[in-house]
Short mmCIF file of C-alpha atoms in Angstrom, two decimals:
data_model
loop_
_atom_site.label_atom_id
_atom_site.label_comp_id
_atom_site.label_asym_id
_atom_site.label_seq_id
_atom_site.Cartn_x
_atom_site.Cartn_y
_atom_site.Cartn_z
CA UNK A 867 12.50 -39.41 0.66
CA UNK A 868 12.46 -41.16 4.39
CA UNK A 869 9.86 -44.73 3.44
CA UNK A 870 10.49 -45.62 7.04
CA UNK A 871 9.00 -42.25 9.06
CA UNK A 872 6.38 -41.74 6.29
CA UNK A 873 5.15 -45.53 7.41
CA UNK A 874 4.34 -44.53 10.98
CA UNK A 875 2.20 -41.75 10.11
CA UNK A 876 0.62 -43.00 7.12
CA UNK A 877 -0.59 -45.93 10.31
CA UNK A 878 -1.91 -43.91 11.97
CA UNK A 879 -3.99 -41.61 9.98
CA UNK A 880 -5.46 -44.47 8.58
CA UNK A 881 -6.02 -46.02 12.44
CA UNK A 882 -7.68 -42.67 12.16
CA UNK A 883 -10.16 -42.36 9.58
CA UNK A 884 -10.73 -46.14 9.35
CA UNK A 885 -11.13 -47.51 13.33
CA UNK A 886 -13.45 -49.95 13.79
CA UNK A 887 -14.32 -50.02 10.10
CA UNK A 888 -15.79 -48.26 6.89
CA UNK A 889 -18.72 -49.17 7.30
CA UNK A 890 -20.28 -46.64 4.20
CA UNK A 891 -18.29 -49.42 1.81
CA UNK A 892 -19.19 -52.52 3.78
CA UNK A 893 -22.90 -51.88 3.45
CA UNK A 894 -22.38 -50.34 -0.15
CA UNK A 895 -20.93 -52.91 -1.42
CA UNK A 896 -19.67 -56.60 -1.08
CA UNK A 897 -16.35 -57.72 0.18
CA UNK A 898 -14.37 -58.33 -2.98
CA UNK A 899 -15.25 -56.06 -5.76
CA UNK A 900 -12.27 -54.95 -8.14
CA UNK A 901 -12.44 -50.90 -9.37
CA UNK A 902 -10.19 -48.15 -10.98
CA UNK A 903 -9.86 -44.37 -9.42
CA UNK A 904 -8.14 -41.61 -11.16
CA UNK A 905 -6.45 -38.55 -9.50
CA UNK A 906 -8.17 -35.83 -11.69
CA UNK A 907 -6.06 -32.34 -11.42
CA UNK A 908 -8.60 -29.16 -11.15
CA UNK A 909 -6.51 -26.41 -10.15
CA UNK A 910 -3.74 -24.99 -11.89
CA UNK A 911 -0.41 -25.23 -9.97
CA UNK A 912 2.52 -28.33 -8.62
CA UNK A 913 2.23 -31.34 -8.24
CA UNK A 914 3.72 -32.89 -4.84
CA UNK A 915 2.60 -35.95 -2.51
CA UNK A 916 2.46 -38.59 -5.72
CA UNK A 917 5.29 -41.08 -4.10
CA UNK A 918 3.20 -40.15 -0.66
CA UNK A 919 -0.01 -41.76 -1.87
CA UNK A 920 2.02 -44.22 -3.82
CA UNK A 921 3.20 -45.40 0.04
CA UNK A 922 -0.56 -44.99 1.47
CA UNK A 923 -2.48 -47.34 -1.20
CA UNK A 924 0.73 -49.87 -0.60
CA UNK A 925 0.15 -49.88 3.59
CA UNK A 926 -3.71 -49.96 2.79
CA UNK A 927 -3.67 -53.16 0.39
CA UNK A 928 -0.30 -54.29 -1.63
CA UNK A 929 -2.61 -55.42 -4.44
CA UNK A 930 -3.17 -52.20 -5.01
CA UNK A 931 -1.39 -51.39 -8.54
CA UNK A 932 -0.57 -47.86 -9.62
CA UNK A 933 0.33 -46.48 -12.55
CA UNK A 934 1.90 -42.80 -12.86
CA UNK A 935 1.13 -40.34 -15.45
CA UNK A 936 3.00 -37.17 -14.00
CA UNK A 937 5.31 -37.26 -11.47
CA UNK A 938 6.23 -34.89 -8.33
CA UNK A 939 7.89 -31.53 -9.09
CA UNK A 940 5.64 -31.01 -12.31
CA UNK A 941 3.62 -27.89 -13.23
CA UNK A 942 -0.11 -29.51 -13.78
CA UNK A 943 -3.59 -27.77 -15.30
CA UNK A 944 -7.19 -27.94 -14.86
CA UNK A 945 -8.12 -31.89 -16.28
CA UNK A 946 -5.06 -33.54 -15.97
CA UNK A 947 -4.46 -37.44 -14.06
CA UNK A 948 -1.67 -37.27 -11.99
CA UNK A 949 -2.03 -41.53 -11.82
CA UNK A 950 -4.67 -44.50 -12.36
CA UNK A 951 -5.20 -46.89 -9.36
CA UNK A 952 -6.36 -50.45 -9.98
CA UNK A 953 -7.60 -52.67 -6.92
CA UNK A 954 -10.00 -54.09 -4.25
CA UNK A 955 -12.61 -51.03 -4.61
CA UNK A 956 -13.27 -51.53 -0.56
CA UNK A 957 -9.24 -50.99 -0.28
CA UNK A 958 -8.83 -48.17 -2.72
CA UNK A 959 -11.90 -46.03 -0.68
CA UNK A 960 -10.47 -46.18 2.52
CA UNK A 961 -6.80 -44.65 1.41
CA UNK A 962 -8.66 -42.48 -0.78
CA UNK A 963 -9.10 -39.18 1.63
CA UNK A 964 -5.89 -39.56 3.35
CA UNK A 965 -4.56 -39.73 -0.11
CA UNK A 966 -6.31 -36.67 -1.18
CA UNK A 967 -5.07 -34.54 1.63
CA UNK A 968 -1.67 -35.00 2.39
CA UNK A 969 -1.42 -34.38 -1.98
CA UNK A 970 -3.42 -30.97 -1.73
CA UNK A 971 -2.21 -30.21 0.88
CA UNK A 972 1.64 -30.63 -0.32
CA UNK A 973 0.38 -29.29 -3.81
CA UNK A 974 -0.50 -26.26 -2.02
CA UNK A 975 2.62 -25.89 -0.39
CA UNK A 976 4.78 -26.58 -3.52
CA UNK A 977 2.39 -24.52 -5.97
CA UNK A 978 3.19 -21.46 -3.62
CA UNK A 979 7.36 -22.40 -3.15
CA UNK A 980 8.04 -22.42 -6.69
CA UNK A 981 5.44 -19.13 -7.37
CA UNK A 982 7.99 -17.35 -5.04
CA UNK A 983 11.23 -19.48 -5.95
CA UNK A 984 10.64 -18.04 -9.70
CA UNK A 985 10.14 -14.72 -8.78
CA UNK A 986 14.07 -14.73 -7.01
CA UNK A 987 15.48 -16.68 -9.84
CA UNK A 988 17.78 -13.85 -10.80
CA UNK A 989 19.39 -13.71 -7.73
CA UNK A 990 21.84 -16.44 -5.99
CA UNK A 991 19.48 -15.95 -2.34
CA UNK A 992 17.87 -19.71 -1.33
CA UNK A 993 14.13 -19.84 0.09
CA UNK A 994 13.58 -21.60 3.16
CA UNK A 995 11.24 -22.80 5.51
CA UNK A 996 11.07 -22.58 9.12
CA UNK A 997 9.53 -24.71 11.60
CA UNK A 998 6.28 -23.63 11.45
CA UNK A 999 4.88 -26.93 10.16
CA UNK A 1000 1.49 -29.13 11.06
CA UNK A 1001 2.08 -31.52 14.17
CA UNK A 1002 2.86 -34.16 12.82
CA UNK A 1003 3.20 -33.73 8.78
CA UNK A 1004 6.08 -31.65 8.48
CA UNK A 1005 8.27 -34.28 6.97
CA UNK A 1006 5.04 -34.28 4.31
CA UNK A 1007 5.58 -30.22 4.39
CA UNK A 1008 9.22 -29.42 4.23
CA UNK A 1009 9.24 -32.45 1.32
CA UNK A 1010 6.57 -30.12 -0.54
CA UNK A 1011 9.09 -27.79 0.00
CA UNK A 1012 11.55 -29.14 -1.93
CA UNK A 1013 9.38 -29.91 -5.19
CA UNK A 1014 8.31 -26.54 -4.79
CA UNK A 1015 12.25 -25.89 -5.56
CA UNK A 1016 13.01 -24.18 -2.34
CA UNK A 1017 15.01 -25.50 0.43
CA UNK A 1018 14.66 -26.85 3.88
CA UNK A 1019 16.21 -25.31 6.98
CA UNK A 1020 16.82 -27.32 10.47
CA UNK A 1021 14.00 -30.00 10.96
CA UNK A 1022 13.44 -29.66 14.09
CA UNK A 1023 15.57 -28.73 17.10
CA UNK A 1024 17.82 -31.94 17.03
CA UNK A 1025 19.85 -31.18 13.72
CA UNK A 1026 21.03 -27.62 14.63
CA UNK A 1027 21.90 -24.46 17.01
CA UNK A 1028 19.96 -21.67 16.08
CA UNK A 1029 20.18 -19.23 19.45
CA UNK A 1030 17.47 -16.58 18.85
CA UNK A 1031 16.82 -13.44 20.85
CA UNK A 1032 15.37 -15.34 24.05
CA UNK A 1033 18.06 -17.57 23.67
CA UNK A 1034 20.61 -14.42 24.06
CA UNK A 1035 18.39 -12.61 26.39
CA UNK A 1036 18.68 -16.13 29.00
CA UNK A 1037 22.61 -16.77 28.27
CA UNK A 1038 22.86 -12.84 28.30
CA UNK A 1039 24.82 -11.87 25.58
CA UNK A 1040 25.25 -12.87 22.12
CA UNK A 1041 29.10 -13.92 23.14
CA UNK A 1042 28.38 -15.77 25.87
CA UNK A 1043 25.24 -17.85 23.33
CA UNK A 1044 28.11 -18.58 21.69
CA UNK A 1045 30.59 -19.94 23.32
CA UNK A 1046 27.89 -21.65 25.34
CA UNK A 1047 27.26 -23.10 22.08
CA UNK A 1048 30.77 -24.16 21.26
CA UNK A 1049 31.27 -25.92 25.19
CA UNK A 1050 27.87 -27.43 24.40
CA UNK A 1051 29.16 -29.27 20.96
CA UNK A 1052 32.45 -30.76 22.44
CA UNK A 1053 30.65 -31.99 25.38
CA UNK A 1054 28.24 -33.61 23.80
CA UNK A 1055 30.20 -34.64 20.52
CA UNK A 1056 27.48 -32.93 18.75
CA UNK A 1057 28.97 -31.97 14.51
CA UNK A 1058 26.17 -29.29 13.64
CA UNK A 1059 26.01 -26.28 12.96
CA UNK A 1060 25.23 -22.50 14.67
CA UNK A 1061 23.11 -19.92 13.41
CA UNK A 1062 22.77 -16.71 15.53
CA UNK A 1063 20.00 -14.54 15.07
CA UNK A 1064 20.55 -10.80 15.58
CA UNK A 1065 18.16 -7.86 16.01
CA UNK A 1066 21.02 -4.75 15.95
CA UNK A 1067 24.28 -4.32 14.20
CA UNK A 1068 26.03 -4.15 17.56
CA UNK A 1069 24.77 -8.04 17.99
CA UNK A 1070 26.02 -8.89 14.39
CA UNK A 1071 29.52 -7.44 14.58
CA UNK A 1072 29.71 -9.85 17.50
CA UNK A 1073 28.74 -12.92 15.92
CA UNK A 1074 31.66 -11.52 13.37
CA UNK A 1075 33.51 -10.70 16.17
CA UNK A 1076 33.12 -14.93 17.31
CA UNK A 1077 33.82 -18.17 15.63
CA UNK A 1078 32.27 -21.38 15.51
CA UNK A 1079 29.02 -19.36 13.76
CA UNK A 1080 27.83 -20.89 10.16
CA UNK A 1081 25.48 -18.71 9.75
CA UNK A 1082 23.98 -15.26 10.90
CA UNK A 1083 20.26 -14.52 11.08
CA UNK A 1084 19.27 -10.48 10.03
CA UNK A 1085 15.73 -10.69 12.69
CA UNK A 1086 13.40 -8.26 10.58
CA UNK A 1087 16.04 -5.53 9.30
CA UNK A 1088 15.18 -3.47 6.92
CA UNK A 1089 16.07 -3.77 3.26
CA UNK A 1090 18.05 -0.89 3.69
CA UNK A 1091 19.89 -2.14 6.89
CA UNK A 1092 20.22 -5.96 5.03
CA UNK A 1093 22.14 -4.24 2.47
CA UNK A 1094 24.21 -2.69 4.99
CA UNK A 1095 24.77 -5.81 7.21
CA UNK A 1096 25.25 -7.76 3.70
CA UNK A 1097 28.24 -5.84 3.15
CA UNK A 1098 29.03 -5.64 7.16
CA UNK A 1099 29.87 -9.28 6.16
CA UNK A 1100 31.18 -9.03 2.98
CA UNK A 1101 30.66 -13.27 2.79
CA UNK A 1102 32.38 -14.16 5.54
CA UNK A 1103 30.26 -16.79 7.02
CA UNK A 1104 26.21 -17.26 5.34
CA UNK A 1105 24.16 -14.46 5.87
CA UNK A 1106 20.02 -15.23 6.00
CA UNK A 1107 17.35 -13.01 6.09
CA UNK A 1108 13.75 -13.80 8.00
CA UNK A 1109 11.10 -11.63 9.65
CA UNK A 1110 8.09 -10.22 8.51
CA UNK A 1111 8.81 -11.01 4.33
CA UNK A 1112 6.31 -11.24 1.89
CA UNK A 1113 5.55 -12.09 -1.58
CA UNK A 1114 5.47 -8.14 -1.37
CA UNK A 1115 9.02 -7.84 -0.51
CA UNK A 1116 10.20 -11.27 -1.41
CA UNK A 1117 12.76 -9.60 -4.37
CA UNK A 1118 13.66 -6.92 -3.09
CA UNK A 1119 15.55 -8.77 0.11
CA UNK A 1120 17.05 -11.17 -2.24
CA UNK A 1121 18.52 -8.24 -4.20
CA UNK A 1122 20.40 -7.03 -1.71
CA UNK A 1123 22.63 -10.72 -1.62
CA UNK A 1124 21.73 -12.35 1.16
CA UNK A 1125 22.29 -16.40 1.36
CA UNK A 1126 19.39 -17.25 2.83
CA UNK A 1127 16.00 -15.83 2.82
CA UNK A 1128 13.38 -18.06 5.35
CA UNK A 1129 9.35 -17.87 5.39
CA UNK A 1130 6.91 -19.37 7.00
CA UNK A 1131 4.02 -19.26 5.25
CA UNK A 1132 5.12 -21.69 3.20
CA UNK A 1133 4.03 -23.79 5.17
CA UNK A 1134 1.56 -21.88 7.48
CA UNK A 1135 -1.00 -20.49 6.02
CA UNK A 1136 -1.13 -22.69 2.73
CA UNK A 1137 -4.40 -23.27 1.19
CA UNK A 1138 -4.48 -26.81 -0.79
CA UNK A 1139 -5.05 -27.62 -3.98
CA UNK A 1140 -8.10 -29.17 -6.23
CA UNK A 1141 -8.19 -32.18 -7.01
CA UNK A 1142 -10.10 -35.30 -6.75
CA UNK A 1143 -9.34 -39.17 -7.00
CA UNK A 1144 -12.51 -40.64 -9.31
CA UNK A 1145 -14.16 -43.76 -9.52
CA UNK A 1146 -13.62 -44.83 -13.42
CA UNK A 1147 -16.66 -47.31 -14.12
CA UNK A 1148 -16.39 -48.89 -17.38
#
């Protein structure tokens, strides 16, 4: 867990929510009152974000204590209690909504990811996320994918050279784009992998004739063409399928023998898992 990255994002989110004060709590009861809360699960799925919630409440008030009952990555059902909180009531309520928002979002992603990963567990294909994430929430959303059993693709534009159709067209073709990428890595002393997206078998052959490429992505290939492409690559480099793959076609693509399958839907169109933070009264 990238705690330092979490903290900067959490602090900004808390400032956005609290502003010049939690006036609802301030008017309802005096400061200094101690309270207890519980995280109640209301929908079946996979839990994600407990560690994030812990950091939220730690930053709100170090006096808050958390007792974790269910760990991240666990399967959950309605009625389960994920954790208990105890501390100053004002502080508990200041962190309540942010912790819930992040946990619901992350648990929704983890749940969807686990369901899809389970369907292709009989193959060697690994399910990847993409950069189709919510701005400023990528670190949380990509971690949720991992809790769901998926894998992270590149985090951003800086940790992989990924030559897509537009890069290739602007560079003048696949061989030119690859050579420019190799020259750029050498010039800047970069040790990052190169992946090339191909649109047809001509471009695939050009990748295979080049050196220095870690992975080739079959962009919007049909299932039949993906079988042919995997056979043509013959394990010379890593292979990835992407573009228009849905829950209905995922298994068929995985069974082609491709190494990776990337799906933007893991993060860009997910509903949050239903849960709530409730006060525990004596």
